[in-house]
């Protein structure tokens, strides 16, 4: 039996025994001097590799050095893994698609990135990263004191000790259509193929070990996300606030809203919502979109076969949109050229008119823009068909019919020239009150309630010293023109509501009527923009509020065939009446901090979670008839003047 004590460190016998053993292994011809050792080593280094390791060697054995670098070059970021299942299914929850990411690519991989996985027949699986995780490479317990202390004492992290796995959400299968039909991304060819790139639903599983690569071709990305090649520019495609970069020039992906009749009506007539909190950039974004809609070459077909430019009427509670008349002094030449290369219309819009509501004794400044200004007033005759204009506060089901009867009787006696002041005098007649009560037409208490409501209308709104809005239809609606109705200067919120609802109801009534008062309004494609829409379209229990909501709901439902689009801007989307909200197809959602507001916009959960963290100018666009839901980054420089 061997005594282990013989092998203790420092034992002379152990050292001597080990030396004898080494000499026996090396052979009796070992050199005895250092000079001989160096000379032989030098000789061995010069020995051809074919002789290295020969049994006939009389000195130290020299081994050939092999190049361990792999042949070829890595492609992509990793490969499809099958260790935890590989499955695509109709139910997305049953899909299991994972990719192993190699160590050199892990720092650049992010949630939301778009990836491509090839099939053997050259079709491509277009997918998005939905989860990232580290997993143990070796079955060890790293929740130990030794492991933790070791990690605390070193700075580096050994990526090779762990697996890095990405979970993928398959979005579409991309394939070449050899028939040459129009592609999903506007007809652009993909790669070197003569066919057009198409997309279809995911109907096949990729092969295990298939190489996973980041999508860098703009045609493939646009086709995979169903983004049109042409249309109204909204922003650049992004992931986590960073623009998606491609190998093309320009390297960004422009997101555009479909604006032709090839796949139905233009989406501008299926209504748009811009939602964002204070400071999120919603007015900046809205101006940029409106500027594209007002481009000189953008026209829309009418039922009579004509093509006409869009007219925009924008209600402006902060006196900001008339600035669209002016160029942006912050835009330099390089930025302008870049926008031109991308087909983005920029610069002030000359055909901009500030149509200013006239309230008695309330001046309008208008010194922050150079647009033309024209005052208007609301003639009291508009109340004949719109009784809610003179309902100072809520009316119940009995009081509203009473108001309608009183208005009809007043206009029969005074004609359409009757004024609001004359109507107040009309209601002050005690004989009228008594007559209506005795006839059972209007109870005296109801009469008194209506009278109080009418007296609650702000003074100085109706019949002022300006042209009636009913005579300004050609100024209000101009093909290719932007009409801004500022309300910032008005004295009360009730006065603002009166002007906005009077003008908007006039536009909607003529647009939807078979016998319009204005053929100009009827025959011109129209976009009705409303900032702070929650103040005017909030669902409520009052009779007049329901009347307003029903009118806008009708406009939202019929607008598509009448070439009427609604463009609503709000920081409280949860307050917009549901009957109007559910007709909106395109939702551009910027930063929102209120949970109820975020829930109300009804965007997919994976994007909903990002909304509170978005920086100024970042947005989520949800337009089911246009594309997959995606993130965008807006233009950093406004296309027209914005701000001071």
XYZ file of C-alpha atoms in Angstrom:
644
model
C 0.000 0.000 0.000
C 1.280 3.441 -0.937
C 1.728 5.876 1.904
C 0.078 9.168 0.850
C 2.490 10.967 3.077
C 5.182 10.241 0.532
C 3.435 12.669 -1.856
C 3.135 15.628 0.461
C 4.428 18.894 -1.002
C 8.069 19.555 -0.157
C 8.903 15.858 0.283
C 12.357 15.131 -1.086
C 11.417 11.577 -1.853
C 8.362 12.707 -3.764
C 10.366 15.200 -5.796
C 13.098 12.649 -6.470
C 10.595 9.995 -7.486
C 8.814 12.419 -9.817
C 12.134 13.465 -11.378
C 13.111 9.851 -12.004
C 9.725 9.229 -13.565
C 10.078 12.265 -15.884
C 13.545 11.143 -16.991
C 12.276 7.639 -17.702
C 9.405 8.980 -19.834
C 11.549 11.392 -21.813
C 14.258 8.778 -22.577
C 17.935 8.477 -21.777
C 19.016 10.965 -24.468
C 17.699 14.042 -22.651
C 20.118 17.007 -22.898
C 22.140 17.753 -19.784
C 22.758 21.470 -20.283
C 20.567 24.469 -20.867
C 22.538 25.418 -24.001
C 21.811 22.048 -25.530
C 18.154 22.334 -24.534
C 17.749 25.721 -26.241
C 19.542 24.509 -29.363
C 17.366 21.451 -29.659
C 14.204 23.434 -29.058
C 15.215 25.780 -31.851
C 15.855 22.852 -34.120
C 12.509 21.319 -33.237
C 10.695 24.572 -34.077
C 12.218 24.422 -37.541
C 11.286 20.772 -38.086
C 8.619 20.299 -40.789
C 5.192 19.685 -39.380
C 5.014 16.258 -40.997
C 7.814 15.087 -38.732
C 6.352 16.470 -35.535
C 5.315 13.864 -33.007
C 7.370 11.045 -34.691
C 8.265 8.000 -32.552
C 11.857 8.348 -33.830
C 12.298 11.716 -32.223
C 15.274 11.929 -29.941
C 14.271 15.194 -28.234
C 11.135 16.908 -26.891
C 8.058 16.118 -28.971
C 6.844 19.096 -31.081
C 3.105 19.215 -31.991
C 1.632 20.815 -35.092
C -0.451 23.940 -34.480
C -3.839 23.838 -36.235
C -5.964 26.878 -37.111
C -9.105 26.540 -34.961
C -11.029 29.368 -36.650
C -14.249 28.072 -38.345
C -14.451 28.153 -42.124
C -16.842 30.678 -43.691
C -18.632 33.560 -42.042
C -21.515 33.648 -39.580
C -24.902 34.560 -41.014
C -27.682 36.081 -38.940
C -27.929 36.264 -35.180
C -28.590 32.639 -34.304
C -30.632 29.585 -35.202
C -34.049 28.053 -34.553
C -33.955 25.850 -31.454
C -36.117 22.761 -30.965
C -35.111 21.784 -27.416
C -38.290 23.211 -25.881
C -40.602 22.549 -28.815
C -41.053 23.995 -32.297
C -44.638 24.591 -33.271
C -46.839 27.104 -35.104
C -50.580 26.968 -34.499
C -53.774 28.818 -35.397
C -54.061 29.755 -31.753
C -51.115 32.013 -31.013
C -50.960 30.769 -27.430
C -50.107 27.299 -28.727
C -47.252 28.537 -30.890
C -43.731 27.710 -29.694
C -41.010 29.321 -31.766
C -37.632 30.031 -30.177
C -34.203 31.003 -31.459
C -30.805 30.545 -29.850
C -28.812 33.784 -30.107
C -25.030 33.514 -30.376
C -22.812 35.345 -27.904
C -21.599 38.011 -30.307
C -25.146 39.115 -31.195
C -26.754 39.251 -27.781
C -26.072 42.884 -26.955
C -27.882 44.126 -30.084
C -31.035 42.025 -29.762
C -34.106 43.851 -28.433
C -37.744 43.092 -27.779
C -39.864 43.938 -30.798
C -37.128 43.501 -33.412
C -38.214 41.985 -36.705
C -36.525 38.757 -37.818
C -36.535 36.488 -40.878
C -36.321 32.695 -40.897
C -35.826 31.010 -44.303
C -37.653 27.911 -45.469
C -35.841 25.435 -47.766
C -37.848 26.647 -50.799
C -36.820 30.326 -50.355
C -40.004 31.453 -48.627
C -39.414 33.485 -45.462
C -41.039 33.498 -42.056
C -41.386 37.112 -40.889
C -41.518 37.330 -37.089
C -41.104 39.642 -34.120
C -39.209 39.090 -30.862
C -41.670 38.916 -27.968
C -39.431 37.632 -25.152
C -35.739 37.298 -24.298
C -34.276 35.055 -21.628
C -31.058 33.615 -20.264
C -31.084 29.908 -19.489
C -28.451 27.699 -17.872
C -26.010 26.070 -20.224
C -24.974 23.513 -17.579
C -27.030 21.909 -14.854
C -25.538 23.684 -11.867
C -26.901 25.465 -8.859
C -25.836 29.108 -9.085
C -27.829 30.133 -6.018
C -24.939 29.403 -3.680
C -22.604 31.418 -1.480
C -19.536 30.403 -3.468
C -21.094 31.396 -6.821
C -22.400 34.712 -5.486
C -19.058 35.655 -3.860
C -17.205 34.742 -7.016
C -19.572 36.907 -9.109
C -19.150 39.825 -6.687
C -15.349 39.757 -7.116
C -15.208 39.859 -10.906
C -16.293 42.430 -13.464
C -16.687 40.327 -16.583
C -19.660 38.162 -17.511
C -19.073 34.900 -19.363
C -21.808 34.782 -22.027
C -20.791 31.255 -23.014
C -21.813 29.969 -19.624
C -25.466 30.649 -20.486
C -27.952 30.151 -23.290
C -29.653 33.257 -24.664
C -33.017 32.478 -26.205
C -35.506 34.707 -28.057
C -39.192 33.839 -28.311
C -40.675 34.759 -31.675
C -44.176 35.726 -32.760
C -44.661 34.647 -36.398
C -46.457 37.437 -38.288
C -46.509 36.313 -41.910
C -44.943 34.115 -44.558
C -43.268 36.103 -47.350
C -43.108 34.630 -50.820
C -42.446 35.662 -54.415
C -45.501 35.969 -56.651
C -44.191 35.020 -60.081
C -47.408 36.225 -61.714
C -46.175 39.812 -61.194
C -49.206 41.048 -59.250
C -49.060 44.103 -57.012
C -47.107 43.539 -53.819
C -48.360 44.243 -50.323
C -45.737 46.963 -49.960
C -46.778 49.011 -52.935
C -45.486 46.864 -55.789
C -41.746 46.953 -55.046
C -39.675 43.953 -56.036
C -37.795 42.082 -53.329
C -34.134 41.265 -53.801
C -33.087 40.028 -57.244
C -36.308 38.200 -58.052
C -38.556 39.108 -60.962
C -41.652 38.313 -58.887
C -43.481 40.578 -56.477
C -43.198 40.044 -52.756
C -46.428 38.882 -51.105
C -47.500 37.881 -47.625
C -49.867 35.260 -46.295
C -50.846 33.953 -42.898
C -48.365 31.671 -41.161
C -49.176 28.144 -42.343
C -45.909 26.230 -41.972
C -43.210 25.615 -39.398
C -39.534 26.421 -40.048
C -36.872 23.713 -39.941
C -34.855 23.121 -36.763
C -31.523 24.898 -36.988
C -32.715 27.368 -39.622
C -30.647 30.546 -39.495
C -32.413 33.532 -37.904
C -31.467 36.943 -39.287
C -32.545 40.506 -38.590
C -34.871 41.939 -41.264
C -32.980 44.712 -43.064
C -34.717 44.907 -46.436
C -37.379 47.664 -46.505
C -39.604 45.773 -48.954
C -39.573 42.675 -46.774
C -40.350 44.669 -43.635
C -43.158 46.663 -45.268
C -44.661 43.539 -46.790
C -44.372 41.601 -43.539
C -46.144 44.370 -41.623
C -48.615 45.116 -44.451
C -47.474 48.754 -44.636
C -48.497 50.454 -47.915
C -45.737 51.698 -50.179
C -47.552 54.982 -50.798
C -49.914 57.168 -48.833
C -49.968 59.717 -46.040
C -46.693 59.833 -44.111
C -47.150 59.387 -40.341
C -43.615 58.661 -39.097
C -40.741 56.183 -39.194
C -41.017 52.593 -38.028
C -39.285 52.035 -34.692
C -38.672 49.462 -31.979
C -38.358 50.666 -28.401
C -38.026 54.269 -29.536
C -35.162 53.552 -31.959
C -35.766 53.779 -35.706
C -35.578 50.507 -37.592
C -32.457 50.647 -39.767
C -32.111 48.912 -43.119
C -29.419 48.384 -45.729
C -31.203 50.745 -48.144
C -31.020 54.500 -48.656
C -32.592 56.138 -46.790
C -31.991 53.540 -44.060
C -35.326 54.177 -42.309
C -38.776 52.671 -42.941
C -41.462 55.254 -43.667
C -44.916 54.397 -42.342
C -47.745 55.549 -44.606
C -51.518 55.476 -44.324
C -53.365 54.042 -47.313
C -54.881 56.851 -49.348
C -56.205 55.286 -52.546
C -59.251 53.375 -53.719
C -57.478 50.123 -54.646
C -58.496 48.359 -51.428
C -61.589 50.362 -50.466
C -62.004 53.993 -49.503
C -59.055 56.116 -48.353
C -58.578 55.733 -44.612
C -58.792 59.501 -44.048
C -62.561 59.102 -44.578
C -62.682 56.300 -42.036
C -61.597 58.701 -39.320
C -58.486 59.225 -37.224
C -57.791 59.747 -33.528
C -54.611 61.301 -32.116
C -54.382 60.706 -28.363
C -51.614 61.984 -26.114
C -50.997 63.744 -22.844
C -49.710 67.262 -22.369
C -46.216 67.600 -23.866
C -46.410 64.312 -25.790
C -46.192 66.053 -29.172
C -49.749 65.465 -30.417
C -50.174 68.953 -31.950
C -46.765 68.633 -33.646
C -47.794 65.238 -35.046
C -51.218 66.514 -36.115
C -49.730 69.440 -38.042
C -47.387 67.086 -39.877
C -50.243 64.789 -40.908
C -52.481 67.680 -42.005
C -49.630 69.100 -44.081
C -49.428 65.827 -46.027
C -53.176 65.813 -46.622
C -52.978 69.307 -48.101
C -50.326 68.377 -50.679
C -51.000 69.861 -54.107
C -51.043 66.504 -55.898
C -53.357 64.749 -53.425
C -56.893 64.415 -54.811
C -59.950 62.257 -54.157
C -62.574 60.865 -56.487
C -66.105 62.161 -56.132
C -69.296 60.354 -57.104
C -69.699 62.464 -60.243
C -66.278 61.355 -61.530
C -64.391 64.509 -60.576
C -61.142 64.480 -58.650
C -60.934 67.202 -56.019
C -58.451 68.283 -53.385
C -59.306 67.898 -49.726
C -60.560 70.831 -47.655
C -59.583 70.874 -43.972
C -61.517 72.700 -41.260
C -59.621 72.594 -37.951
C -61.038 73.759 -34.629
C -58.190 75.231 -32.603
C -58.559 75.750 -28.830
C -54.941 76.882 -28.333
C -54.439 79.162 -31.352
C -51.694 76.972 -32.842
C -52.897 75.658 -36.204
C -53.004 78.980 -38.100
C -49.198 78.833 -37.822
C -49.337 76.204 -40.559
C -49.465 79.130 -42.985
C -45.818 79.914 -42.177
C -42.552 78.106 -42.870
C -40.719 76.630 -39.911
C -37.637 78.812 -39.272
C -36.026 75.876 -37.425
C -35.838 73.765 -40.603
C -32.440 73.935 -42.271
C -31.651 73.118 -45.901
C -30.215 69.686 -45.139
C -33.369 68.637 -43.281
C -35.571 69.972 -46.062
C -33.634 68.001 -48.695
C -33.884 64.839 -46.613
C -37.665 65.226 -46.345
C -37.914 65.828 -50.085
C -35.985 62.627 -50.812
C -38.489 60.720 -48.705
C -41.485 62.318 -50.425
C -42.561 64.281 -47.327
C -44.325 67.580 -48.069
C -42.996 70.459 -45.962
C -43.200 74.234 -45.701
C -46.007 76.620 -44.801
C -49.385 76.208 -46.508
C -50.258 79.451 -48.263
C -53.990 78.736 -48.499
C -54.593 79.033 -44.761
C -57.439 81.164 -43.363
C -58.122 81.982 -39.711
C -61.930 82.183 -39.549
C -62.334 83.989 -36.240
C -65.500 83.713 -34.085
C -66.740 87.195 -33.124
C -67.830 87.606 -29.497
C -68.940 91.039 -28.349
C -66.153 92.858 -26.530
C -63.639 89.996 -26.904
C -60.678 90.737 -29.257
C -58.640 88.136 -31.118
C -54.873 88.646 -31.068
C -53.655 86.484 -33.933
C -50.154 87.968 -33.808
C -48.389 84.577 -33.760
C -49.057 83.824 -37.430
C -49.329 85.542 -40.798
C -52.452 83.792 -42.067
C -55.372 85.848 -43.353
C -58.062 86.567 -40.736
C -61.820 86.852 -41.256
C -64.412 87.297 -38.504
C -67.790 85.576 -38.479
C -70.861 85.412 -36.272
C -73.543 82.811 -35.616
C -76.934 84.012 -36.863
C -79.732 83.131 -34.473
C -81.597 81.576 -37.419
C -79.343 78.505 -37.049
C -81.200 77.678 -33.844
C -84.363 76.995 -35.857
C -83.021 73.579 -36.894
C -80.603 73.252 -33.971
C -82.513 74.061 -30.776
C -79.677 72.789 -28.570
C -77.658 75.903 -29.521
C -79.794 77.981 -27.141
C -80.150 75.414 -24.368
C -77.969 77.122 -21.766
C -77.883 74.030 -19.577
C -79.487 70.612 -19.442
C -83.068 70.166 -20.582
C -85.231 67.195 -19.718
C -87.558 65.308 -22.052
C -90.406 67.766 -21.423
C -88.392 70.976 -21.678
C -86.662 70.181 -24.987
C -89.939 69.779 -26.986
C -91.162 72.988 -25.349
C -88.079 74.858 -26.560
C -88.577 73.522 -30.091
C -92.205 74.694 -30.076
C -91.244 78.165 -28.863
C -88.562 78.509 -31.534
C -90.903 77.399 -34.301
C -93.523 79.913 -33.167
C -90.933 82.698 -32.908
C -89.554 82.176 -36.426
C -93.071 81.998 -37.887
C -93.663 85.481 -36.520
C -90.223 87.058 -37.087
C -88.870 85.060 -40.031
C -85.262 83.930 -40.417
C -84.081 87.434 -39.644
C -85.234 87.119 -36.034
C -82.421 87.727 -33.541
C -81.500 86.297 -30.185
C -82.355 89.601 -28.478
C -85.827 89.507 -30.069
C -86.292 85.919 -28.895
C -85.568 86.970 -25.299
C -88.203 89.721 -25.633
C -90.567 87.163 -27.134
C -90.195 84.930 -24.056
C -90.771 87.857 -21.684
C -94.379 88.197 -22.894
C -96.629 87.050 -19.988
C -99.561 86.627 -22.348
C -97.662 84.007 -24.321
C -96.852 82.079 -21.159
C -100.490 82.127 -20.060
C -101.818 81.148 -23.481
C -99.513 78.152 -23.810
C -100.339 76.987 -20.309
C -104.095 77.250 -20.793
C -103.937 75.431 -24.112
C -101.970 72.632 -22.489
C -99.189 73.084 -24.983
C -96.486 74.160 -22.528
C -96.924 74.049 -18.777
C -96.058 77.321 -17.053
C -93.314 75.712 -14.951
C -91.805 74.196 -18.082
C -92.020 77.572 -19.811
C -90.144 79.208 -16.931
C -87.454 76.511 -16.987
C -86.905 76.939 -20.731
C -86.726 80.710 -20.328
C -84.017 80.357 -17.675
C -82.002 78.037 -19.905
C -82.208 80.407 -22.876
C -81.106 83.339 -20.705
C -78.096 81.192 -19.706
C -76.602 81.408 -23.195
C -73.538 83.706 -23.158
C -74.253 87.247 -24.257
C -72.456 88.508 -27.315
C -72.371 85.234 -29.283
C -75.314 85.489 -31.685
C -75.837 88.184 -34.332
C -72.610 90.155 -33.902
C -71.164 92.758 -36.296
C -69.517 90.245 -38.628
C -70.582 88.145 -41.572
C -72.867 85.201 -40.707
C -71.168 81.837 -41.008
C -74.061 80.668 -43.206
C -72.892 83.137 -45.881
C -69.246 82.094 -45.726
C -69.447 78.544 -47.070
C -66.990 79.319 -49.897
C -64.474 80.751 -47.440
C -65.077 77.982 -44.911
C -64.595 75.104 -47.359
C -61.975 75.495 -50.101
C -60.486 72.582 -52.097
C -56.874 72.375 -50.960
C -57.473 75.011 -48.280
C -56.968 74.943 -44.509
C -59.543 76.835 -42.446
C -58.668 77.269 -38.785
C -61.401 78.234 -36.294
C -59.572 79.539 -33.182
C -61.465 79.533 -29.889
C -58.684 80.385 -27.425
C -59.756 84.039 -27.190
C -63.419 83.353 -26.343
C -64.527 84.260 -22.837
C -66.184 81.056 -21.590
C -66.191 77.341 -22.300
C -69.886 77.605 -23.169
C -69.117 80.229 -25.836
C -66.441 77.937 -27.292
C -68.878 75.029 -27.414
C -71.482 77.163 -29.169
C -69.160 78.240 -31.959
C -67.608 74.820 -32.501
C -70.897 72.941 -32.508
C -72.650 75.518 -34.700
C -69.967 75.366 -37.411
C -69.426 71.610 -37.221
C -73.159 70.861 -37.354
C -73.508 73.118 -40.395
C -70.758 71.184 -42.167
C -72.109 67.768 -41.208
C -75.705 68.629 -42.119
C -74.765 69.825 -45.597
C -72.415 66.903 -46.167
C -75.044 64.296 -45.311
C -78.083 66.055 -46.777
C -79.689 65.254 -50.122
C -80.816 68.900 -50.305
C -77.879 70.859 -48.844
C -77.893 74.593 -48.247
C -74.367 74.739 -49.694
C -73.320 72.789 -52.770
C -69.709 73.853 -52.108
C -69.706 71.907 -48.844
C -71.535 68.947 -50.359
C -69.255 68.594 -53.372
C -65.867 69.035 -51.685
C -64.021 66.209 -49.881
C -63.747 67.424 -46.305
C -61.744 66.659 -43.181
C -63.222 68.001 -39.947
C -60.463 68.323 -37.349
C -61.290 68.871 -33.695
C -58.660 69.409 -31.002
C -59.691 68.742 -27.389
C -62.476 66.588 -28.811
C -63.384 65.348 -25.334
C -64.830 68.782 -24.545
C -67.346 68.566 -27.387
C -68.025 64.876 -27.881
C -68.262 63.667 -24.290
C -71.090 61.250 -23.681
C -73.704 62.800 -21.391
C -77.299 62.423 -20.249
C -78.632 65.791 -21.397
C -80.901 66.003 -24.417
C -78.748 68.477 -26.334
C -75.573 66.467 -25.652
C -77.253 63.369 -27.078
C -78.298 65.368 -30.143
C -74.710 66.468 -30.771
C -73.352 62.953 -30.260
C -75.963 61.475 -32.594
C -75.002 63.997 -35.298
C -71.306 63.131 -35.074
C -72.112 59.428 -34.932
C -74.088 59.775 -38.139
C -71.169 61.653 -39.690
C -68.760 58.915 -38.610
C -70.962 56.185 -40.093
C -71.768 57.891 -43.388
C -68.601 59.926 -43.850
C -66.884 57.302 -45.974
C -69.370 57.491 -48.834
C -69.834 61.263 -48.501
C -66.067 61.995 -48.470
C -66.205 63.333 -44.918
C -63.484 62.420 -42.443
C -63.206 63.170 -38.734
C -59.776 63.924 -37.249
C -60.078 63.993 -33.464
C -57.274 65.088 -31.131
C -57.582 64.564 -27.387
C -55.729 63.925 -24.157
C -58.774 62.183 -22.643
C -59.870 59.557 -25.186
C -61.917 57.785 -22.529
C -64.325 60.745 -22.528
C -65.143 60.596 -26.244
C -68.593 59.058 -26.772
C -68.336 55.361 -27.564
C -70.729 55.614 -30.517
C -68.259 57.986 -32.213
C -65.096 56.278 -30.965
C -65.908 52.841 -32.317
C -66.191 54.219 -35.867
C -62.553 55.385 -35.827
C -60.217 53.182 -37.836
C -56.789 54.779 -37.299
C -55.478 55.528 -33.797
C -52.197 57.323 -33.277
C -51.391 57.018 -29.572
C -48.592 59.055 -28.010
C -47.581 59.124 -24.357
C -50.523 58.736 -21.973
C -50.104 58.433 -18.230
C -53.699 57.719 -17.230
C -54.550 54.023 -17.088
C -58.191 54.554 -18.085
C -57.100 56.622 -21.094
C -54.684 53.904 -22.212
C -57.297 51.184 -21.867
C -59.863 53.198 -23.813
C -57.805 53.457 -27.017
C -58.052 49.679 -27.387
C -54.634 48.834 -28.791
C -52.935 45.404 -28.478
C -51.633 44.623 -24.960
C -47.986 44.334 -26.015
C -48.099 47.944 -27.265
C -50.394 49.180 -24.529
C -47.696 48.490 -21.938
C -45.238 50.752 -23.782
C -47.456 53.844 -23.940
C -46.631 55.283 -20.469
C -42.884 55.090 -21.208
C -42.819 56.691 -24.640
C -40.805 59.862 -25.113
C -42.064 62.963 -26.907
C -42.763 62.147 -30.537
C -42.943 58.378 -30.050
C -46.268 56.798 -30.906
C -48.134 53.575 -31.446
C -50.283 53.348 -34.560
C -53.196 50.944 -34.627
C -54.945 50.883 -38.000
C -56.243 47.366 -38.693
C -57.197 48.142 -42.293
C -53.744 49.568 -43.020
C -51.084 47.460 -41.288
C -50.055 45.423 -38.302
C -49.923 47.522 -35.095
C -46.464 49.097 -34.853
C -44.360 51.708 -33.065
C -43.393 54.949 -34.786
C -41.066 57.874 -34.231
C -42.359 61.178 -35.561
C -40.303 63.822 -37.323
C -38.122 65.817 -34.925
C -38.637 69.023 -36.945
C -42.201 70.190 -37.574
C -43.027 70.565 -41.255
C -44.580 73.989 -40.679
C -44.140 76.640 -38.041
C -44.857 75.348 -34.553
C -44.547 77.170 -31.258
C -42.918 80.512 -30.618
